GROMACS .gro file of C-alpha atoms in nm:
model
  466
    1UNK     CA    1   9.604   1.141   4.170
    2UNK     CA    2   9.651   1.206   3.804
    3UNK     CA    3   9.584   1.555   3.675
    4UNK     CA    4   9.299   1.599   3.431
    5UNK     CA    5   9.147   1.856   3.197
    6UNK     CA    6   8.849   1.910   2.966
    7UNK     CA    7   8.790   1.875   2.596
    8UNK     CA    8   8.568   2.130   2.435
    9UNK     CA    9   8.322   2.126   2.154
   10UNK     CA   10   8.355   2.415   1.909
   11UNK     CA   11   8.042   2.614   1.843
   12UNK     CA   12   7.960   2.815   1.539
   13UNK     CA   13   7.986   3.187   1.601
   14UNK     CA   14   7.677   3.307   1.775
   15UNK     CA   15   7.722   3.675   1.688
   16UNK     CA   16   7.384   3.774   1.553
   17UNK     CA   17   7.359   4.117   1.706
   18UNK     CA   18   7.722   4.223   1.689
   19UNK     CA   19   7.679   4.513   1.927
   20UNK     CA   20   7.485   4.348   2.210
   21UNK     CA   21   7.473   3.973   2.168
   22UNK     CA   22   7.494   3.761   2.481
   23UNK     CA   23   7.603   3.401   2.498
   24UNK     CA   24   7.454   3.238   2.804
   25UNK     CA   25   7.373   2.873   2.751
   26UNK     CA   26   6.995   2.825   2.730
   27UNK     CA   27   6.777   2.565   2.890
   28UNK     CA   28   6.866   2.222   2.751
   29UNK     CA   29   6.587   2.034   2.577
   30UNK     CA   30   6.688   1.897   2.239
   31UNK     CA   31   6.958   1.632   2.209
   32UNK     CA   32   7.116   1.733   1.880
   33UNK     CA   33   7.050   2.102   1.845
   34UNK     CA   34   6.844   2.363   2.016
   35UNK     CA   35   6.696   2.699   1.941
   36UNK     CA   36   6.667   2.982   2.188
   37UNK     CA   37   6.629   3.356   2.209
   38UNK     CA   38   6.921   3.574   2.311
   39UNK     CA   39   6.849   3.782   2.618
   40UNK     CA   40   6.911   4.111   2.444
   41UNK     CA   41   6.792   4.062   2.088
   42UNK     CA   42   6.480   3.926   1.921
   43UNK     CA   43   6.676   3.681   1.708
   44UNK     CA   44   6.662   3.306   1.730
   45UNK     CA   45   6.968   3.096   1.679
   46UNK     CA   46   7.056   2.730   1.660
   47UNK     CA   47   7.347   2.575   1.843
   48UNK     CA   48   7.491   2.266   1.674
   49UNK     CA   49   7.659   1.998   1.882
   50UNK     CA   50   7.985   1.891   1.722
   51UNK     CA   51   8.269   1.685   1.858
   52UNK     CA   52   8.626   1.816   1.869
   53UNK     CA   53   8.827   2.071   2.060
   54UNK     CA   54   8.771   2.441   2.021
   55UNK     CA   55   9.051   2.628   1.846
   56UNK     CA   56   9.275   2.844   2.066
   57UNK     CA   57   9.258   3.220   2.029
   58UNK     CA   58   9.434   3.327   1.712
   59UNK     CA   59   9.398   2.975   1.569
   60UNK     CA   60   9.725   2.844   1.714
   61UNK     CA   61   9.846   2.768   2.065
   62UNK     CA   62  10.177   2.944   2.120
   63UNK     CA   63  10.469   2.767   2.286
   64UNK     CA   64  10.747   3.004   2.389
   65UNK     CA   65  10.998   2.744   2.508
   66UNK     CA   66  11.322   2.707   2.318
   67UNK     CA   67  11.389   2.355   2.192
   68UNK     CA   68  11.601   2.136   2.418
   69UNK     CA   69  11.901   2.127   2.181
   70UNK     CA   70  11.907   2.511   2.186
   71UNK     CA   71  11.898   2.556   2.563
   72UNK     CA   72  12.272   2.570   2.629
   73UNK     CA   73  12.324   2.806   2.336
   74UNK     CA   74  12.053   3.039   2.468
   75UNK     CA   75  12.201   3.029   2.818
   76UNK     CA   76  12.540   3.139   2.680
   77UNK     CA   77  12.369   3.410   2.476
   78UNK     CA   78  12.180   3.532   2.784
   79UNK     CA   79  12.498   3.552   2.992
   80UNK     CA   80  12.623   3.840   2.776
   81UNK     CA   81  12.297   4.039   2.783
   82UNK     CA   82  12.169   4.308   3.021
   83UNK     CA   83  11.976   4.139   3.298
   84UNK     CA   84  11.641   4.199   3.466
   85UNK     CA   85  11.563   4.020   3.791
   86UNK     CA   86  11.207   3.896   3.822
   87UNK     CA   87  10.979   3.880   4.123
   88UNK     CA   88  10.802   3.549   4.197
   89UNK     CA   89  10.485   3.692   4.041
   90UNK     CA   90  10.679   3.792   3.728
   91UNK     CA   91  10.797   3.431   3.703
   92UNK     CA   92  10.435   3.315   3.728
   93UNK     CA   93  10.352   3.537   3.431
   94UNK     CA   94  10.648   3.391   3.236
   95UNK     CA   95  10.495   3.050   3.309
   96UNK     CA   96  10.152   3.166   3.187
   97UNK     CA   97  10.291   3.316   2.868
   98UNK     CA   98  10.532   3.032   2.789
   99UNK     CA   99  10.261   2.765   2.782
  100UNK     CA  100  10.014   2.959   2.567
  101UNK     CA  101   9.746   3.045   2.825
  102UNK     CA  102   9.749   3.399   2.682
  103UNK     CA  103   9.767   3.291   2.315
  104UNK     CA  104   9.824   3.459   2.076
  105UNK     CA  105  10.040   3.680   2.302
  106UNK     CA  106  10.408   3.594   2.254
  107UNK     CA  107  10.562   3.779   2.545
  108UNK     CA  108  10.525   4.066   2.788
  109UNK     CA  109  10.307   4.335   2.635
  110UNK     CA  110  10.444   4.618   2.429
  111UNK     CA  111  10.268   4.953   2.461
  112UNK     CA  112  10.011   4.897   2.185
  113UNK     CA  113   9.905   4.567   2.341
  114UNK     CA  114   9.901   4.721   2.687
  115UNK     CA  115   9.675   5.009   2.578
  116UNK     CA  116   9.437   4.783   2.388
  117UNK     CA  117   9.407   4.559   2.691
  118UNK     CA  118   9.360   4.849   2.930
  119UNK     CA  119   9.100   5.037   2.726
  120UNK     CA  120   8.930   4.775   2.508
  121UNK     CA  121   8.978   4.444   2.697
  122UNK     CA  122   9.079   4.291   2.365
  123UNK     CA  123   9.359   4.269   2.108
  124UNK     CA  124   9.319   4.324   1.735
  125UNK     CA  125   9.492   4.059   1.526
  126UNK     CA  126   9.658   4.108   1.189
  127UNK     CA  127   9.349   3.981   1.005
  128UNK     CA  128   9.130   4.241   1.178
  129UNK     CA  129   8.965   3.996   1.418
  130UNK     CA  130   8.971   4.038   1.796
  131UNK     CA  131   9.061   3.815   2.088
  132UNK     CA  132   8.976   3.889   2.446
  133UNK     CA  133   9.253   4.018   2.674
  134UNK     CA  134   9.137   4.199   2.984
  135UNK     CA  135   9.434   4.214   3.224
  136UNK     CA  136   9.774   4.362   3.135
  137UNK     CA  137  10.055   4.107   3.134
  138UNK     CA  138  10.349   4.341   3.173
  139UNK     CA  139  10.697   4.358   3.323
  140UNK     CA  140  10.802   4.664   3.523
  141UNK     CA  141  11.158   4.796   3.550
  142UNK     CA  142  11.306   5.091   3.735
  143UNK     CA  143  11.529   5.377   3.617
  144UNK     CA  144  11.853   5.194   3.698
  145UNK     CA  145  11.745   4.885   3.506
  146UNK     CA  146  11.638   5.098   3.212
  147UNK     CA  147  11.977   5.270   3.209
  148UNK     CA  148  12.161   4.938   3.228
  149UNK     CA  149  11.971   4.808   2.924
  150UNK     CA  150  12.079   5.106   2.717
  151UNK     CA  151  12.046   5.043   2.344
  152UNK     CA  152  12.026   4.665   2.367
  153UNK     CA  153  11.730   4.506   2.191
  154UNK     CA  154  11.738   4.198   2.417
  155UNK     CA  155  11.755   4.129   2.789
  156UNK     CA  156  11.800   3.817   3.001
  157UNK     CA  157  11.541   3.748   3.269
  158UNK     CA  158  11.657   3.600   3.600
  159UNK     CA  159  11.459   3.445   3.884
  160UNK     CA  160  11.513   3.528   4.252
  161UNK     CA  161  11.805   3.281   4.263
  162UNK     CA  162  11.976   3.459   3.971
  163UNK     CA  163  11.902   3.166   3.742
  164UNK     CA  164  11.848   3.264   3.378
  165UNK     CA  165  11.498   3.155   3.279
  166UNK     CA  166  11.429   3.348   2.959
  167UNK     CA  167  11.540   3.602   2.702
  168UNK     CA  168  11.314   3.892   2.605
  169UNK     CA  169  11.378   3.997   2.244
  170UNK     CA  170  11.284   4.293   2.022
  171UNK     CA  171  11.216   4.488   2.336
  172UNK     CA  172  11.020   4.809   2.377
  173UNK     CA  173  11.044   5.024   2.691
  174UNK     CA  174  10.762   5.266   2.772
  175UNK     CA  175  10.620   5.454   3.068
  176UNK     CA  176  10.432   5.267   3.339
  177UNK     CA  177  10.110   5.468   3.397
  178UNK     CA  178  10.035   5.317   3.737
  179UNK     CA  179   9.729   5.522   3.828
  180UNK     CA  180   9.568   5.467   3.488
  181UNK     CA  181   9.647   5.095   3.500
  182UNK     CA  182   9.496   5.057   3.847
  183UNK     CA  183   9.187   5.263   3.772
  184UNK     CA  184   9.111   5.086   3.445
  185UNK     CA  185   9.175   4.735   3.579
  186UNK     CA  186   9.007   4.760   3.920
  187UNK     CA  187   8.766   5.049   3.872
  188UNK     CA  188   8.908   5.218   4.180
  189UNK     CA  189   9.236   5.355   4.311
  190UNK     CA  190   9.142   5.294   4.673
  191UNK     CA  191   9.433   5.180   4.889
  192UNK     CA  192   9.449   4.819   4.999
  193UNK     CA  193   9.406   4.630   4.670
  194UNK     CA  194   9.619   4.318   4.729
  195UNK     CA  195   9.768   4.272   4.381
  196UNK     CA  196   9.834   4.646   4.349
  197UNK     CA  197  10.021   4.661   4.676
  198UNK     CA  198  10.213   4.345   4.593
  199UNK     CA  199  10.317   4.425   4.235
  200UNK     CA  200  10.240   4.781   4.122
  201UNK     CA  201  10.274   5.041   4.399
  202UNK     CA  202  10.647   4.994   4.448
  203UNK     CA  203  10.724   4.873   4.096
  204UNK     CA  204  10.939   5.062   3.851
  205UNK     CA  205  10.815   5.356   3.644
  206UNK     CA  206  10.880   5.177   3.314
  207UNK     CA  207  10.739   4.872   3.140
  208UNK     CA  208  10.941   4.651   2.909
  209UNK     CA  209  10.772   4.439   2.645
  210UNK     CA  210  10.898   4.194   2.388
  211UNK     CA  211  10.895   3.835   2.265
  212UNK     CA  212  10.982   3.563   2.517
  213UNK     CA  213  11.224   3.281   2.460
  214UNK     CA  214  11.192   3.062   2.770
  215UNK     CA  215  11.495   2.844   2.838
  216UNK     CA  216  11.312   2.556   3.010
  217UNK     CA  217  10.964   2.486   3.147
  218UNK     CA  218  10.894   2.664   3.476
  219UNK     CA  219  10.895   2.427   3.774
  220UNK     CA  220  10.819   2.503   4.139
  221UNK     CA  221  10.945   2.181   4.300
  222UNK     CA  222  10.670   2.199   4.560
  223UNK     CA  223  10.526   1.854   4.505
  224UNK     CA  224  10.248   1.993   4.286
  225UNK     CA  225  10.419   2.022   3.947
  226UNK     CA  226  10.244   1.703   3.831
  227UNK     CA  227   9.916   1.894   3.850
  228UNK     CA  228  10.039   2.188   3.641
  229UNK     CA  229   9.925   2.069   3.300
  230UNK     CA  230   9.981   2.306   3.010
  231UNK     CA  231   9.708   2.380   2.755
  232UNK     CA  232   9.876   2.132   2.519
  233UNK     CA  233   9.878   1.862   2.787
  234UNK     CA  234   9.519   1.934   2.882
  235UNK     CA  235   9.403   1.905   2.524
  236UNK     CA  236   9.582   1.571   2.493
  237UNK     CA  237   9.413   1.452   2.812
  238UNK     CA  238   9.071   1.555   2.683
  239UNK     CA  239   9.135   1.370   2.359
  240UNK     CA  240   9.251   1.063   2.551
  241UNK     CA  241   8.923   1.067   2.741
  242UNK     CA  242   8.720   1.111   2.422
  243UNK     CA  243   8.555   1.421   2.564
  244UNK     CA  244   8.301   1.589   2.342
  245UNK     CA  245   8.251   1.886   2.577
  246UNK     CA  246   8.470   2.047   2.842
  247UNK     CA  247   8.323   2.262   3.119
  248UNK     CA  248   8.566   2.459   3.333
  249UNK     CA  249   8.523   2.555   3.697
  250UNK     CA  250   8.780   2.791   3.847
  251UNK     CA  251   8.813   2.824   4.222
  252UNK     CA  252   9.050   2.956   4.484
  253UNK     CA  253   8.863   2.812   4.781
  254UNK     CA  254   8.801   2.463   4.920
  255UNK     CA  255   8.527   2.265   4.744
  256UNK     CA  256   8.207   2.216   4.943
  257UNK     CA  257   7.907   2.009   4.839
  258UNK     CA  258   7.730   2.313   4.696
  259UNK     CA  259   8.014   2.351   4.445
  260UNK     CA  260   7.996   1.980   4.372
  261UNK     CA  261   7.619   2.003   4.316
  262UNK     CA  262   7.674   2.280   4.060
  263UNK     CA  263   7.937   2.078   3.877
  264UNK     CA  264   7.745   1.751   3.870
  265UNK     CA  265   7.426   1.930   3.767
  266UNK     CA  266   7.615   2.098   3.483
  267UNK     CA  267   7.726   1.760   3.354
  268UNK     CA  268   7.368   1.635   3.375
  269UNK     CA  269   7.248   1.932   3.172
  270UNK     CA  270   7.514   1.875   2.908
  271UNK     CA  271   7.416   1.509   2.880
  272UNK     CA  272   7.053   1.615   2.835
  273UNK     CA  273   7.171   1.856   2.568
  274UNK     CA  274   7.307   1.561   2.370
  275UNK     CA  275   7.674   1.539   2.464
  276UNK     CA  276   7.801   1.188   2.529
  277UNK     CA  277   8.106   1.249   2.748
  278UNK     CA  278   8.134   1.599   2.897
  279UNK     CA  279   8.445   1.635   3.113
  280UNK     CA  280   8.484   1.869   3.411
  281UNK     CA  281   8.801   2.074   3.434
  282UNK     CA  282   8.841   2.149   3.804
  283UNK     CA  283   9.096   2.425   3.774
  284UNK     CA  284   9.214   2.590   4.097
  285UNK     CA  285   9.414   2.908   4.059
  286UNK     CA  286   9.776   2.843   4.150
  287UNK     CA  287   9.950   3.179   4.126
  288UNK     CA  288   9.961   3.465   4.375
  289UNK     CA  289   9.665   3.494   4.612
  290UNK     CA  290   9.608   3.730   4.904
  291UNK     CA  291   9.730   3.644   5.251
  292UNK     CA  292   9.399   3.527   5.397
  293UNK     CA  293   9.318   3.281   5.116
  294UNK     CA  294   9.379   2.912   5.181
  295UNK     CA  295   9.720   2.830   5.026
  296UNK     CA  296   9.738   2.619   4.712
  297UNK     CA  297   9.900   2.316   4.879
  298UNK     CA  298   9.614   2.286   5.127
  299UNK     CA  299   9.349   2.345   4.863
  300UNK     CA  300   9.494   2.070   4.645
  301UNK     CA  301   9.500   1.835   4.943
  302UNK     CA  302   9.133   1.916   5.006
  303UNK     CA  303   9.041   1.870   4.639
  304UNK     CA  304   9.202   1.525   4.640
  305UNK     CA  305   8.982   1.426   4.934
  306UNK     CA  306   8.674   1.544   4.744
  307UNK     CA  307   8.754   1.298   4.466
  308UNK     CA  308   8.859   1.022   4.705
  309UNK     CA  309   8.528   1.055   4.890
  310UNK     CA  310   8.335   1.026   4.564
  311UNK     CA  311   8.183   1.374   4.575
  312UNK     CA  312   8.313   1.421   4.221
  313UNK     CA  313   8.377   1.139   3.976
  314UNK     CA  314   8.749   1.098   3.893
  315UNK     CA  315   8.655   0.937   3.562
  316UNK     CA  316   8.486   1.254   3.439
  317UNK     CA  317   8.695   1.513   3.625
  318UNK     CA  318   9.036   1.655   3.538
  319UNK     CA  319   9.212   1.836   3.823
  320UNK     CA  320   9.486   2.073   3.717
  321UNK     CA  321   9.644   2.395   3.845
  322UNK     CA  322   9.598   2.722   3.655
  323UNK     CA  323   9.930   2.908   3.701
  324UNK     CA  324   9.798   3.265   3.681
  325UNK     CA  325   9.833   3.516   3.965
  326UNK     CA  326   9.507   3.653   4.108
  327UNK     CA  327   9.415   4.020   4.063
  328UNK     CA  328   9.079   4.029   4.246
  329UNK     CA  329   8.960   4.258   3.967
  330UNK     CA  330   8.605   4.126   3.935
  331UNK     CA  331   8.434   4.157   3.593
  332UNK     CA  332   8.760   4.265   3.429
  333UNK     CA  333   8.959   3.969   3.555
  334UNK     CA  334   8.692   3.704   3.503
  335UNK     CA  335   8.726   3.764   3.129
  336UNK     CA  336   9.093   3.664   3.154
  337UNK     CA  337   9.000   3.351   3.348
  338UNK     CA  338   8.747   3.253   3.081
  339UNK     CA  339   8.972   3.337   2.786
  340UNK     CA  340   9.259   3.126   2.923
  341UNK     CA  341   9.027   2.824   2.947
  342UNK     CA  342   8.941   2.856   2.577
  343UNK     CA  343   9.311   2.806   2.507
  344UNK     CA  344   9.306   2.496   2.728
  345UNK     CA  345   9.018   2.352   2.526
  346UNK     CA  346   8.711   2.439   2.734
  347UNK     CA  347   8.395   2.548   2.555
  348UNK     CA  348   8.177   2.589   2.866
  349UNK     CA  349   8.264   2.808   3.161
  350UNK     CA  350   8.081   2.802   3.494
  351UNK     CA  351   8.049   3.145   3.654
  352UNK     CA  352   7.908   3.226   3.993
  353UNK     CA  353   7.835   3.515   4.221
  354UNK     CA  354   8.095   3.794   4.225
  355UNK     CA  355   8.363   3.604   4.027
  356UNK     CA  356   8.718   3.726   4.098
  357UNK     CA  357   8.572   3.974   4.344
  358UNK     CA  358   8.662   4.081   4.695
  359UNK     CA  359   8.542   4.310   4.969
  360UNK     CA  360   8.604   4.680   4.920
  361UNK     CA  361   8.945   4.756   5.073
  362UNK     CA  362   8.815   5.066   5.255
  363UNK     CA  363   8.437   5.048   5.278
  364UNK     CA  364   8.223   4.770   5.430
  365UNK     CA  365   8.076   4.639   5.105
  366UNK     CA  366   8.168   4.424   4.807
  367UNK     CA  367   8.392   4.598   4.558
  368UNK     CA  368   8.183   4.478   4.260
  369UNK     CA  369   7.818   4.409   4.195
  370UNK     CA  370   7.770   4.036   4.245
  371UNK     CA  371   7.596   3.988   3.906
  372UNK     CA  372   7.823   4.200   3.688
  373UNK     CA  373   8.083   3.929   3.628
  374UNK     CA  374   7.843   3.689   3.459
  375UNK     CA  375   7.675   3.972   3.269
  376UNK     CA  376   8.006   4.101   3.137
  377UNK     CA  377   8.115   3.750   3.036
  378UNK     CA  378   7.796   3.710   2.834
  379UNK     CA  379   7.877   4.019   2.626
  380UNK     CA  380   8.257   4.032   2.620
  381UNK     CA  381   8.431   4.080   2.285
  382UNK     CA  382   8.639   3.779   2.189
  383UNK     CA  383   8.450   3.533   2.410
  384UNK     CA  384   8.163   3.465   2.169
  385UNK     CA  385   8.271   3.103   2.121
  386UNK     CA  386   8.260   3.032   2.494
  387UNK     CA  387   7.930   2.924   2.647
  388UNK     CA  388   7.865   3.083   2.985
  389UNK     CA  389   7.696   2.870   3.251
  390UNK     CA  390   7.570   3.092   3.536
  391UNK     CA  391   7.550   2.938   3.883
  392UNK     CA  392   7.223   2.836   4.029
  393UNK     CA  393   7.216   2.937   4.394
  394UNK     CA  394   7.290   2.644   4.625
  395UNK     CA  395   7.237   2.643   5.001
  396UNK     CA  396   7.205   2.395   5.284
  397UNK     CA  397   6.857   2.241   5.283
  398UNK     CA  398   6.773   2.168   5.647
  399UNK     CA  399   6.483   1.941   5.551
  400UNK     CA  400   6.708   1.714   5.341
  401UNK     CA  401   7.029   1.752   5.538
  402UNK     CA  402   7.234   1.834   5.230
  403UNK     CA  403   7.325   2.109   4.985
  404UNK     CA  404   7.047   2.177   4.733
  405UNK     CA  405   6.937   2.444   4.491
  406UNK     CA  406   6.766   2.726   4.674
  407UNK     CA  407   6.386   2.729   4.654
  408UNK     CA  408   6.255   3.078   4.738
  409UNK     CA  409   5.907   2.937   4.803
  410UNK     CA  410   6.042   2.773   5.119
  411UNK     CA  411   6.329   3.004   5.204
  412UNK     CA  412   6.296   2.922   5.573
  413UNK     CA  413   6.422   2.571   5.504
  414UNK     CA  414   6.760   2.688   5.374
  415UNK     CA  415   7.077   2.789   5.554
  416UNK     CA  416   7.341   2.999   5.380
  417UNK     CA  417   7.687   2.917   5.517
  418UNK     CA  418   7.917   3.203   5.422
  419UNK     CA  419   8.289   3.173   5.372
  420UNK     CA  420   8.337   3.366   5.696
  421UNK     CA  421   8.113   3.120   5.883
  422UNK     CA  422   8.295   2.824   5.726
  423UNK     CA  423   8.634   2.962   5.831
  424UNK     CA  424   8.509   3.030   6.184
  425UNK     CA  425   8.382   2.675   6.223
  426UNK     CA  426   8.709   2.530   6.091
  427UNK     CA  427   8.922   2.754   6.315
  428UNK     CA  428   8.717   2.647   6.618
  429UNK     CA  429   8.740   2.280   6.512
  430UNK     CA  430   8.362   2.263   6.493
  431UNK     CA  431   8.178   2.059   6.234
  432UNK     CA  432   7.944   2.213   5.976
  433UNK     CA  433   7.598   2.060   5.923
  434UNK     CA  434   7.620   1.705   5.784
  435UNK     CA  435   7.624   1.715   5.405
  436UNK     CA  436   7.789   2.056   5.373
  437UNK     CA  437   8.135   1.919   5.288
  438UNK     CA  438   8.275   1.569   5.263
  439UNK     CA  439   8.432   1.461   5.596
  440UNK     CA  440   8.780   1.414   5.448
  441UNK     CA  441   8.776   1.758   5.290
  442UNK     CA  442   8.657   1.921   5.613
  443UNK     CA  443   8.935   1.750   5.810
  444UNK     CA  444   9.191   1.906   5.575
  445UNK     CA  445   9.041   2.251   5.632
  446UNK     CA  446   9.045   2.208   6.012
  447UNK     CA  447   9.404   2.086   5.990
  448UNK     CA  448   9.503   2.390   5.786
  449UNK     CA  449   9.363   2.642   6.033
  450UNK     CA  450   9.520   2.452   6.321
  451UNK     CA  451   9.857   2.484   6.144
  452UNK     CA  452   9.851   2.862   6.133
  453UNK     CA  453  10.116   3.039   6.336
  454UNK     CA  454  10.114   3.411   6.429
  455UNK     CA  455  10.324   3.638   6.211
  456UNK     CA  456  10.580   3.882   6.342
  457UNK     CA  457  10.329   4.165   6.339
  458UNK     CA  458  10.057   3.946   6.499
  459UNK     CA  459   9.810   4.044   6.227
  460UNK     CA  460   9.830   3.794   5.943
  461UNK     CA  461   9.882   3.430   6.040
  462UNK     CA  462  10.145   3.246   5.841
  463UNK     CA  463  10.040   2.911   5.693
  464UNK     CA  464  10.245   2.598   5.729
  465UNK     CA  465  10.288   2.388   5.413
  466UNK     CA  466  10.049   2.097   5.372
   0.00000   0.00000   0.00000
């Protein structure tokens, strides 16, 4: 199945109340333009529908790859430089940076960028404007690595197979304030945060920033590289499809018919708003995820079945993998997810309950308020051009035998099937109610759970590749 992505329509700045303006999309009524009241200010504003892709943050999409004729020269140059070996997650961040998902960032963050991100969730550009940046994209090194770098202003970056993948230039080394980073990013320093334990707790006490020169595009050779479209490739695909709006939906779970209802209803609303060809960017996260999440290969197999079964229309859907690692940092991280989609060309972003959230690692409760993600997105600095589309609540309507939008006036008719319940049914090879998920997609989920084998410590099952 060919990968796909969305084209976005640029909107005029909607900053009327600079200090407290929100940017939820209103109810759609007028085909060419519409007026509505912001939720937090008594100002009216008019949104104009215009064709064309939204500009990337900073006005230009960065590409950090060296040109093909220069590759051998850069490899020879790198061979003589101090070397830093990267973890697989570090390589994922090189991928993210190299393709411009974090535009206008040109490499791993130096201290000024790190502090702005940590404390302001934004970066100030040379012209005084701001772009959103809510999660630190940094590279940690230890004391021995710092000593080996010495006075060099450049280092070579190696993957786990000691292959040179990039050069970091004009470097700056500064202290890695782990506790501050964790507290500001996650809002807690409780033990058990997956990304923290994977990448921060045992990381070095120094951070190294600089400009990236990536030798060649990052490839994973896992059979899924054809789905990993860069922002440039996505924009070309949107243009090829003559999209006049792009609405992005990020997920790290299998697609059920409630998700599909939200996506198809969004397209209907955009058509009513006056767009002629809104395109859905179905954009599963493809970087690091915690151990109990369904692995990417199985999710992609399930997503293909959703399109094959006609739950989503392949003609108006682009399926592509977003290469970022997952933080599970709730309202802080969802800003990063939204900002990256601007750079890919999306001007609408669908946000649901507790985006990028997780259960509290110690207490029996959610780590974040379920509504804070969408509220923060509606007010975040640097995301004013992005139109936020909050989820409507979908549940299984027992009277219709399908997923439908929840009607509180007949709450007794609806069944909420939690992720835990869905996993339990799949593990037990039981079927959900008809209409909850397409049969082909459900078969993939059952097959995945059947493939799990116990780990050495008998706690976390190890998935088998799809």
